Amino acid sequence: MEDLTLDILNNVEHPARYTGGEYAGAIKKRAAVRMALAFPDVYEVGMSYLGFKILYHLVNREENLAAERVYAPWVDMEKHMRARGIPLRTLETKQVLKDCDFVGFTLQYELSYTNILNMLDLGRVPLYAKDRKEGDPFVIVGGPCVFNPEPLADFFDFAIIGDGEEVLIEVLRAYEGWKEAGSPGGREGFLLRASRIQGIYVPKYYDVRYFEDGTVADVRPSRDVPKTIYKRVVTDLDGVDYPTNPVVPFNTIVHDRIMLEIFRGCSRGCRFCHAGMVYRPVRERSKEKLLALGKELVKNTGYNEISLFSLSSADYSQLPDLVHTMVGEMHRKRVSVSLPSLRIDSFCVAIAKEVNAVRKSGLTLAPEAGSQRMRDIINKGVTEEDLLNAVTAAFENGWKSVKLYFMIGLPFETDEDVLAIAQLVRNVQYRYYEVTGHKGCQVTASASVFVPKPYTAFQWFGQDSVAEMKRKQFLLKDALKMKNVDFQYHDAHTSVVEAVIARGDRRLGQAIYNAWKDGARFDGWSDQFSFARWEKAMADAGLNMDFYAGRQRGEEEVFPWEHVSPGVARAYLASEWQKAQKGELTGDCRRSDCKGCGVCQKLGVKIVDYGLKERGESVSESKDADN
Amino acid sequence: MKVRMQITKDPEIRFVSHLDYLRAIERGLRRTDLPVAYSEGFNPHMKFSLASALGVGVVSYAEFVEIEMAEPVSAEEAVEQLRNSLPKGIRILAADVAANNEPALMAKAALTEYEVSVPAGGQDLLDKVTNFNNAKTLIYKKPAPKRREGYKEVDIKRYLDSVEYKRENGNDVFRFEIKIFEDGSLKAVDVLTAMGIDCSMADVRRLGIYRENHGGMLRV
């Protein structure tokens, strides 16, 4: 921090991003192994990420291990740093990244990849893994996008696939042992050791061959390493330590509240959803555990809001009980309980009403698509009636506005499907009139452009062209020119680049490097993003965006990411893709029979749902699933 | 009743904004078991207030916070509990208790004392300081972004008579007291900028806020 002088800090936005010293930060001056938890976006975004709160806690409670935080400096700060040759340091003990033993990036979003290169460069770490020498840190990656790590394969040394709680400590301890033994075999020696740990992927131990048409021919190990790396899974969430003493920031961050993870995974099976596939199976924390953690968190953080966090919190088996008890316990300190996502039914509105007893917040629902045909294609599993029942309950309970999330550009979409979004918005407004006798229900409709992701049923789908996306956006914009409706959509170009990287292969490394070299930073921020820059970066790398984003992929095509796996069987995804075309639904396996995705069998894990346990049921015998 | 405290904003957290500093105190209070009073309604908030917004980057040894309690608490008890739950960089220097209807401490504030140090250049600044101390008026175009002209003309000498100056460890160090009027006051850097001193590297510290008779605001 010493080199960030007063005049620099006085002339950047939100200077406290760079000065640290927050409540409950872990400052370990001495440690045998020091790791930087690097989030490739600004402080306010990175500090909101639960995964790093968990890992920070687990590493720092260990003797001899230290985890520190580092975020991407915003463009104003980067200018000062480059002008004066100031390196990027961690917030805790101000280590330059090159002096850490590990620099671990989380891959949350494809458009943050150029920030990874930028942070390495500012931290004085050689960008390419092949250029790193003895004494340089190991650059590692994890997080949801690690299920296709290939576009970054040139830059990281190894990846951690799946839940990080157990495996990260194993890696750091293995490193400690290797170092104590005198670093036998040098960097290569440690990489080989690491590759023996389950869930670790070392890209340079795998060779990729391509067909002449550019598609992948095969991916083969060049060493004695597994052909497919399966993710790590924490089987019992109650059994792993949860951070009850997280760093409390000074700055207002994106999710400025306690985040209490009530379960991991979601098996509703929406066909567009990446998280729903890669975090399987569903594993709940027990109600008793959650109440105890909640109390502890309020006492330690001083926050006035606790968010019951998960991919689909309304699906928690004992939600009414949990919410009711927690709201009661939290009232004395005026701490409110909130749910980040609501299922579309009136049960959820009743819960929402209860959690709003302390603080009144908005109501957000995600029908995802406007027509029933489309909602069936994506396996959303809700009807227009469900939605109208939910808003009826909301309007009866005093809500005057509602936010609705949609996607456009989904597979098999017609103009009628797009326009049905406008009709649905109209119906919601009319329902408000029916319930309250007044007009003027405020509806915010947001439509994002669909990006096909690996390990989903839609991984074969060729994304709409930019022209087609824009046409649909305007079609909808025109249809939503209604009183009290706010329509939000964003630049279609960013969705194309996201799609290119999401299903990209190793050759994209060159394009990411070109884009970064040409000034790409914070591509996820519309004011920083330049499509022209990416077009040039791709062209200079001899690559074609349409090959990655717009091309419908062959049924038998080998995908670049299949040697890294969340355990979901390709045959299952293919069958979901077939069912989508016919508009057939697949139910949730959580409280019914197995749908054959293959995760539980492949990884030897099972669903943890306390609703089933209390009723004395067990999930019926699983079907065999082949990978 | 309310508990009143004089607290610091130490150098390590000087870049925390006023609003965020306020929230850090609020969270600190919620980490204690003190019976802090809350407002009624849908968005209940803690009943406490912090006098005078401090500029981002300014260190202070004289921030005054007043916390309304739902039940009686002694100043000692409040300090004892809060001391361990505040972030490093916020220390409690003094405290007392008062009735809810007691006017805010800052209502009595008449003077703010600052120390500003800037890295010394080649030239001694004694002439500039002497000129300032001897001048009858010094008109300064104080930046005012909301105004059409972008500034507001003020007479610096209305707010202070003199500045103490010394050179110390390679820094030019200034010490002065700025008066607080009903229509406002000045920032420390306004004074030095008006004198023609470059403040881009200025380390500004608020040392104290005093009553008209130079008495402290709180007993220590």
PDB file of C-alpha atoms in Angstrom, chain A residues 108-251:
ATOM      1  CA  GLN A 108     -17.230 -16.827 -12.646  1.00  0.00           C
ATOM      2  CA  TYR A 109     -17.771 -15.196 -15.974  1.00  0.00           C
ATOM      3  CA  GLU A 110     -16.104 -15.531 -19.359  1.00  0.00           C
ATOM      4  CA  LEU A 111     -15.900 -11.792 -19.875  1.00  0.00           C
ATOM      5  CA  SER A 112     -13.589 -11.434 -16.886  1.00  0.00           C
ATOM      6  CA  TYR A 113     -10.795 -13.497 -18.477  1.00  0.00           C
ATOM      7  CA  THR A 114      -8.856 -10.527 -19.840  1.00  0.00           C
ATOM      8  CA  ASN A 115      -8.764  -9.203 -16.266  1.00  0.00           C
ATOM      9  CA  ILE A 116      -6.955 -12.380 -15.222  1.00  0.00           C
ATOM     10  CA  LEU A 117      -4.175 -11.653 -17.695  1.00  0.00           C
ATOM     11  CA  ASN A 118      -4.108  -8.051 -16.598  1.00  0.00           C
ATOM     12  CA  MET A 119      -3.834  -8.929 -12.905  1.00  0.00           C
ATOM     13  CA  LEU A 120      -1.010 -11.394 -13.572  1.00  0.00           C
ATOM     14  CA  ASP A 121       0.778  -8.760 -15.606  1.00  0.00           C
ATOM     15  CA  LEU A 122       0.323  -6.088 -12.934  1.00  0.00           C
ATOM     16  CA  GLY A 123       1.388  -8.626 -10.294  1.00  0.00           C
ATOM     17  CA  ARG A 124       4.633  -9.328 -12.210  1.00  0.00           C
ATOM     18  CA  VAL A 125       3.719 -12.955 -12.878  1.00  0.00           C
ATOM     19  CA  PRO A 126       4.632 -14.293 -16.345  1.00  0.00           C
ATOM     20  CA  LEU A 127       1.362 -14.653 -18.277  1.00  0.00           C
ATOM     21  CA  TYR A 128       2.033 -17.984 -19.923  1.00  0.00           C
ATOM     22  CA  ALA A 129       2.421 -21.065 -17.737  1.00  0.00           C
ATOM     23  CA  LYS A 130       5.309 -22.228 -19.924  1.00  0.00           C
ATOM     24  CA  ASP A 131       7.269 -19.063 -19.088  1.00  0.00           C
ATOM     25  CA  ARG A 132       7.035 -19.458 -15.301  1.00  0.00           C
ATOM     26  CA  LYS A 133      10.211 -20.504 -13.562  1.00  0.00           C
ATOM     27  CA  GLU A 134      11.302 -21.727 -10.155  1.00  0.00           C
ATOM     28  CA  GLY A 135      10.202 -19.156  -7.603  1.00  0.00           C
ATOM     29  CA  ASP A 136       7.228 -17.968  -9.629  1.00  0.00           C
ATOM     30  CA  PRO A 137       3.830 -18.712  -8.141  1.00  0.00           C
ATOM     31  CA  PHE A 138       1.554 -21.465  -9.369  1.00  0.00           C
ATOM     32  CA  VAL A 139      -1.438 -19.910 -11.072  1.00  0.00           C
ATOM     33  CA  ILE A 140      -4.543 -21.950 -10.432  1.00  0.00           C
ATOM     34  CA  VAL A 141      -8.213 -21.599 -11.387  1.00  0.00           C
ATOM     35  CA  GLY A 142     -11.513 -22.865 -10.021  1.00  0.00           C
ATOM     36  CA  GLY A 143     -15.171 -21.906  -9.941  1.00  0.00           C
ATOM     37  CA  PRO A 144     -18.124 -22.664 -12.193  1.00  0.00           C
ATOM     38  CA  CYS A 145     -16.521 -21.812 -15.548  1.00  0.00           C
ATOM     39  CA  VAL A 146     -13.743 -24.282 -14.806  1.00  0.00           C
ATOM     40  CA  PHE A 147     -15.945 -26.906 -16.448  1.00  0.00           C
ATOM     41  CA  ASN A 148     -14.542 -25.537 -19.661  1.00  0.00           C
ATOM     42  CA  PRO A 149     -11.091 -24.269 -18.664  1.00  0.00           C
ATOM     43  CA  GLU A 150      -9.633 -24.704 -22.153  1.00  0.00           C
ATOM     44  CA  PRO A 151      -9.634 -21.076 -23.366  1.00  0.00           C
ATOM     45  CA  LEU A 152      -7.320 -20.304 -20.423  1.00  0.00           C
ATOM     46  CA  ALA A 153      -5.242 -23.502 -20.658  1.00  0.00           C
ATOM     47  CA  ASP A 154      -2.105 -21.626 -21.777  1.00  0.00           C
ATOM     48  CA  PHE A 155      -2.194 -19.347 -18.749  1.00  0.00           C
ATOM     49  CA  PHE A 156      -2.876 -21.420 -15.642  1.00  0.00           C
ATOM     50  CA  ASP A 157      -0.706 -24.193 -14.215  1.00  0.00           C
ATOM     51  CA  PHE A 158      -3.568 -26.305 -12.948  1.00  0.00           C
ATOM     52  CA  ALA A 159      -7.272 -26.170 -12.250  1.00  0.00           C
ATOM     53  CA  ILE A 160      -9.286 -27.304  -9.260  1.00  0.00           C
ATOM     54  CA  ILE A 161     -12.501 -28.912 -10.461  1.00  0.00           C
ATOM     55  CA  GLY A 162     -15.608 -28.792  -8.237  1.00  0.00           C
ATOM     56  CA  ASP A 163     -16.140 -27.942  -4.561  1.00  0.00           C
ATOM     57  CA  GLY A 164     -12.923 -26.426  -3.232  1.00  0.00           C
ATOM     58  CA  GLU A 165     -13.343 -26.876   0.529  1.00  0.00           C
ATOM     59  CA  GLU A 166     -11.374 -30.091   0.894  1.00  0.00           C
ATOM     60  CA  VAL A 167      -9.180 -30.193  -2.182  1.00  0.00           C
ATOM     61  CA  LEU A 168      -7.656 -26.739  -1.788  1.00  0.00           C
ATOM     62  CA  ILE A 169      -6.246 -27.627   1.626  1.00  0.00           C
ATOM     63  CA  GLU A 170      -4.923 -30.903   0.199  1.00  0.00           C
ATOM     64  CA  VAL A 171      -3.148 -28.951  -2.541  1.00  0.00           C
ATOM     65  CA  LEU A 172      -1.631 -26.414  -0.156  1.00  0.00           C
ATOM     66  CA  ARG A 173      -0.469 -29.138   2.235  1.00  0.00           C
ATOM     67  CA  ALA A 174       1.032 -31.100  -0.656  1.00  0.00           C
ATOM     68  CA  TYR A 175       2.898 -27.964  -1.643  1.00  0.00           C
ATOM     69  CA  GLU A 176       4.122 -27.425   1.906  1.00  0.00           C
ATOM     70  CA  GLY A 177       5.426 -30.985   1.960  1.00  0.00           C
ATOM     71  CA  TRP A 178       7.106 -30.569  -1.418  1.00  0.00           C
ATOM     72  CA  LYS A 179       8.754 -27.357  -0.297  1.00  0.00           C
ATOM     73  CA  GLU A 180       9.920 -28.863   3.005  1.00  0.00           C
ATOM     74  CA  ALA A 181      11.445 -31.765   1.073  1.00  0.00           C
ATOM     75  CA  GLY A 182      13.539 -29.248  -0.836  1.00  0.00           C
ATOM     76  CA  SER A 183      11.255 -28.841  -3.856  1.00  0.00           C
ATOM     77  CA  PRO A 184      12.190 -32.161  -5.507  1.00  0.00           C
ATOM     78  CA  GLY A 185      11.887 -32.092  -9.278  1.00  0.00           C
ATOM     79  CA  GLY A 186      11.309 -28.339  -9.355  1.00  0.00           C
ATOM     80  CA  ARG A 187       7.999 -26.942 -10.641  1.00  0.00           C
ATOM     81  CA  GLU A 188       7.425 -30.064 -12.665  1.00  0.00           C
ATOM     82  CA  GLY A 189       7.878 -32.130  -9.536  1.00  0.00           C
ATOM     83  CA  PHE A 190       5.082 -30.305  -7.773  1.00  0.00           C
ATOM     84  CA  LEU A 191       2.783 -30.343 -10.786  1.00  0.00           C
ATOM     85  CA  LEU A 192       3.106 -34.115 -10.949  1.00  0.00           C
ATOM     86  CA  ARG A 193       2.319 -34.373  -7.243  1.00  0.00           C
ATOM     87  CA  ALA A 194      -0.683 -32.102  -7.701  1.00  0.00           C
ATOM     88  CA  SER A 195      -1.948 -34.115 -10.644  1.00  0.00           C
ATOM     89  CA  ARG A 196      -2.238 -37.133  -8.318  1.00  0.00           C
ATOM     90  CA  ILE A 197      -4.826 -35.328  -6.204  1.00  0.00           C
ATOM     91  CA  GLN A 198      -8.373 -36.078  -7.284  1.00  0.00           C
ATOM     92  CA  GLY A 199     -10.008 -33.131  -9.024  1.00  0.00           C
ATOM     93  CA  ILE A 200      -6.799 -31.498 -10.244  1.00  0.00           C
ATOM     94  CA  TYR A 201      -6.377 -30.821 -13.953  1.00  0.00           C
ATOM     95  CA  VAL A 202      -2.951 -29.963 -15.382  1.00  0.00           C
ATOM     96  CA  PRO A 203      -3.648 -28.847 -18.967  1.00  0.00           C
ATOM     97  CA  LYS A 204      -0.170 -29.402 -20.281  1.00  0.00           C
ATOM     98  CA  TYR A 205      -0.485 -33.116 -19.555  1.00  0.00           C
ATOM     99  CA  TYR A 206      -3.222 -33.352 -22.189  1.00  0.00           C
ATOM    100  CA  ASP A 207      -2.747 -33.092 -25.946  1.00  0.00           C
ATOM    101  CA  VAL A 208      -5.560 -31.872 -28.159  1.00  0.00           C
ATOM    102  CA  ARG A 209      -5.813 -32.860 -31.823  1.00  0.00           C
ATOM    103  CA  TYR A 210      -8.184 -31.219 -34.258  1.00  0.00           C
ATOM    104  CA  PHE A 211      -9.907 -32.317 -37.461  1.00  0.00           C
ATOM    105  CA  GLU A 212      -9.431 -30.281 -40.572  1.00  0.00           C
ATOM    106  CA  ASP A 213     -12.824 -28.632 -40.089  1.00  0.00           C
ATOM    107  CA  GLY A 214     -11.526 -27.237 -36.792  1.00  0.00           C
ATOM    108  CA  THR A 215     -13.513 -29.461 -34.457  1.00  0.00           C
ATOM    109  CA  VAL A 216     -11.748 -31.504 -31.790  1.00  0.00           C
ATOM    110  CA  ALA A 217     -10.571 -34.955 -32.873  1.00  0.00           C
ATOM    111  CA  ASP A 218      -9.473 -36.101 -29.433  1.00  0.00           C
ATOM    112  CA  VAL A 219      -7.920 -35.063 -26.135  1.00  0.00           C
ATOM    113  CA  ARG A 220      -5.356 -37.533 -24.825  1.00  0.00           C
ATOM    114  CA  PRO A 221      -3.242 -37.580 -21.661  1.00  0.00           C
ATOM    115  CA  SER A 222       0.462 -37.409 -22.372  1.00  0.00           C
ATOM    116  CA  ARG A 223       1.350 -38.579 -18.866  1.00  0.00           C
ATOM    117  CA  ASP A 224       0.026 -41.064 -16.398  1.00  0.00           C
ATOM    118  CA  VAL A 225      -3.004 -38.945 -15.476  1.00  0.00           C
ATOM    119  CA  PRO A 226      -6.728 -39.744 -15.622  1.00  0.00           C
ATOM    120  CA  LYS A 227      -8.379 -39.515 -19.037  1.00  0.00           C
ATOM    121  CA  THR A 228     -11.251 -37.583 -17.468  1.00  0.00           C
ATOM    122  CA  ILE A 229     -10.961 -35.374 -14.396  1.00  0.00           C
ATOM    123  CA  TYR A 230     -14.136 -35.579 -12.337  1.00  0.00           C
ATOM    124  CA  LYS A 231     -15.095 -32.805  -9.977  1.00  0.00           C
ATOM    125  CA  ARG A 232     -14.713 -32.942  -6.220  1.00  0.00           C
ATOM    126  CA  VAL A 233     -17.897 -32.981  -4.174  1.00  0.00           C
ATOM    127  CA  VAL A 234     -18.397 -32.150  -0.513  1.00  0.00           C
ATOM    128  CA  THR A 235     -20.880 -34.811   0.547  1.00  0.00           C
ATOM    129  CA  ASP A 236     -21.954 -33.374   3.894  1.00  0.00           C
ATOM    130  CA  LEU A 237     -22.249 -29.589   4.045  1.00  0.00           C
ATOM    131  CA  ASP A 238     -22.969 -29.666   7.787  1.00  0.00           C
ATOM    132  CA  GLY A 239     -19.576 -31.311   8.158  1.00  0.00           C
ATOM    133  CA  VAL A 240     -17.470 -28.584   6.549  1.00  0.00           C
ATOM    134  CA  ASP A 241     -16.663 -25.422   8.437  1.00  0.00           C
ATOM    135  CA  TYR A 242     -18.675 -22.417   7.262  1.00  0.00           C
ATOM    136  CA  PRO A 243     -17.232 -18.893   7.584  1.00  0.00           C
ATOM    137  CA  THR A 244     -18.982 -17.238  10.527  1.00  0.00           C
ATOM    138  CA  ASN A 245     -16.456 -14.459  10.803  1.00  0.00           C
ATOM    139  CA  PRO A 246     -16.133 -13.098   7.264  1.00  0.00           C
ATOM    140  CA  VAL A 247     -14.359  -9.888   6.373  1.00  0.00           C
ATOM    141  CA  VAL A 248     -16.813  -6.987   6.729  1.00  0.00           C
ATOM    142  CA  PRO A 249     -16.028  -4.391   4.071  1.00  0.00           C
ATOM    143  CA  PHE A 250     -16.163  -0.640   4.495  1.00  0.00           C
ATOM    144  CA  ASN A 251     -17.203  -0.041   0.890  1.00  0.00           C
TER     145      ASN A 251
END
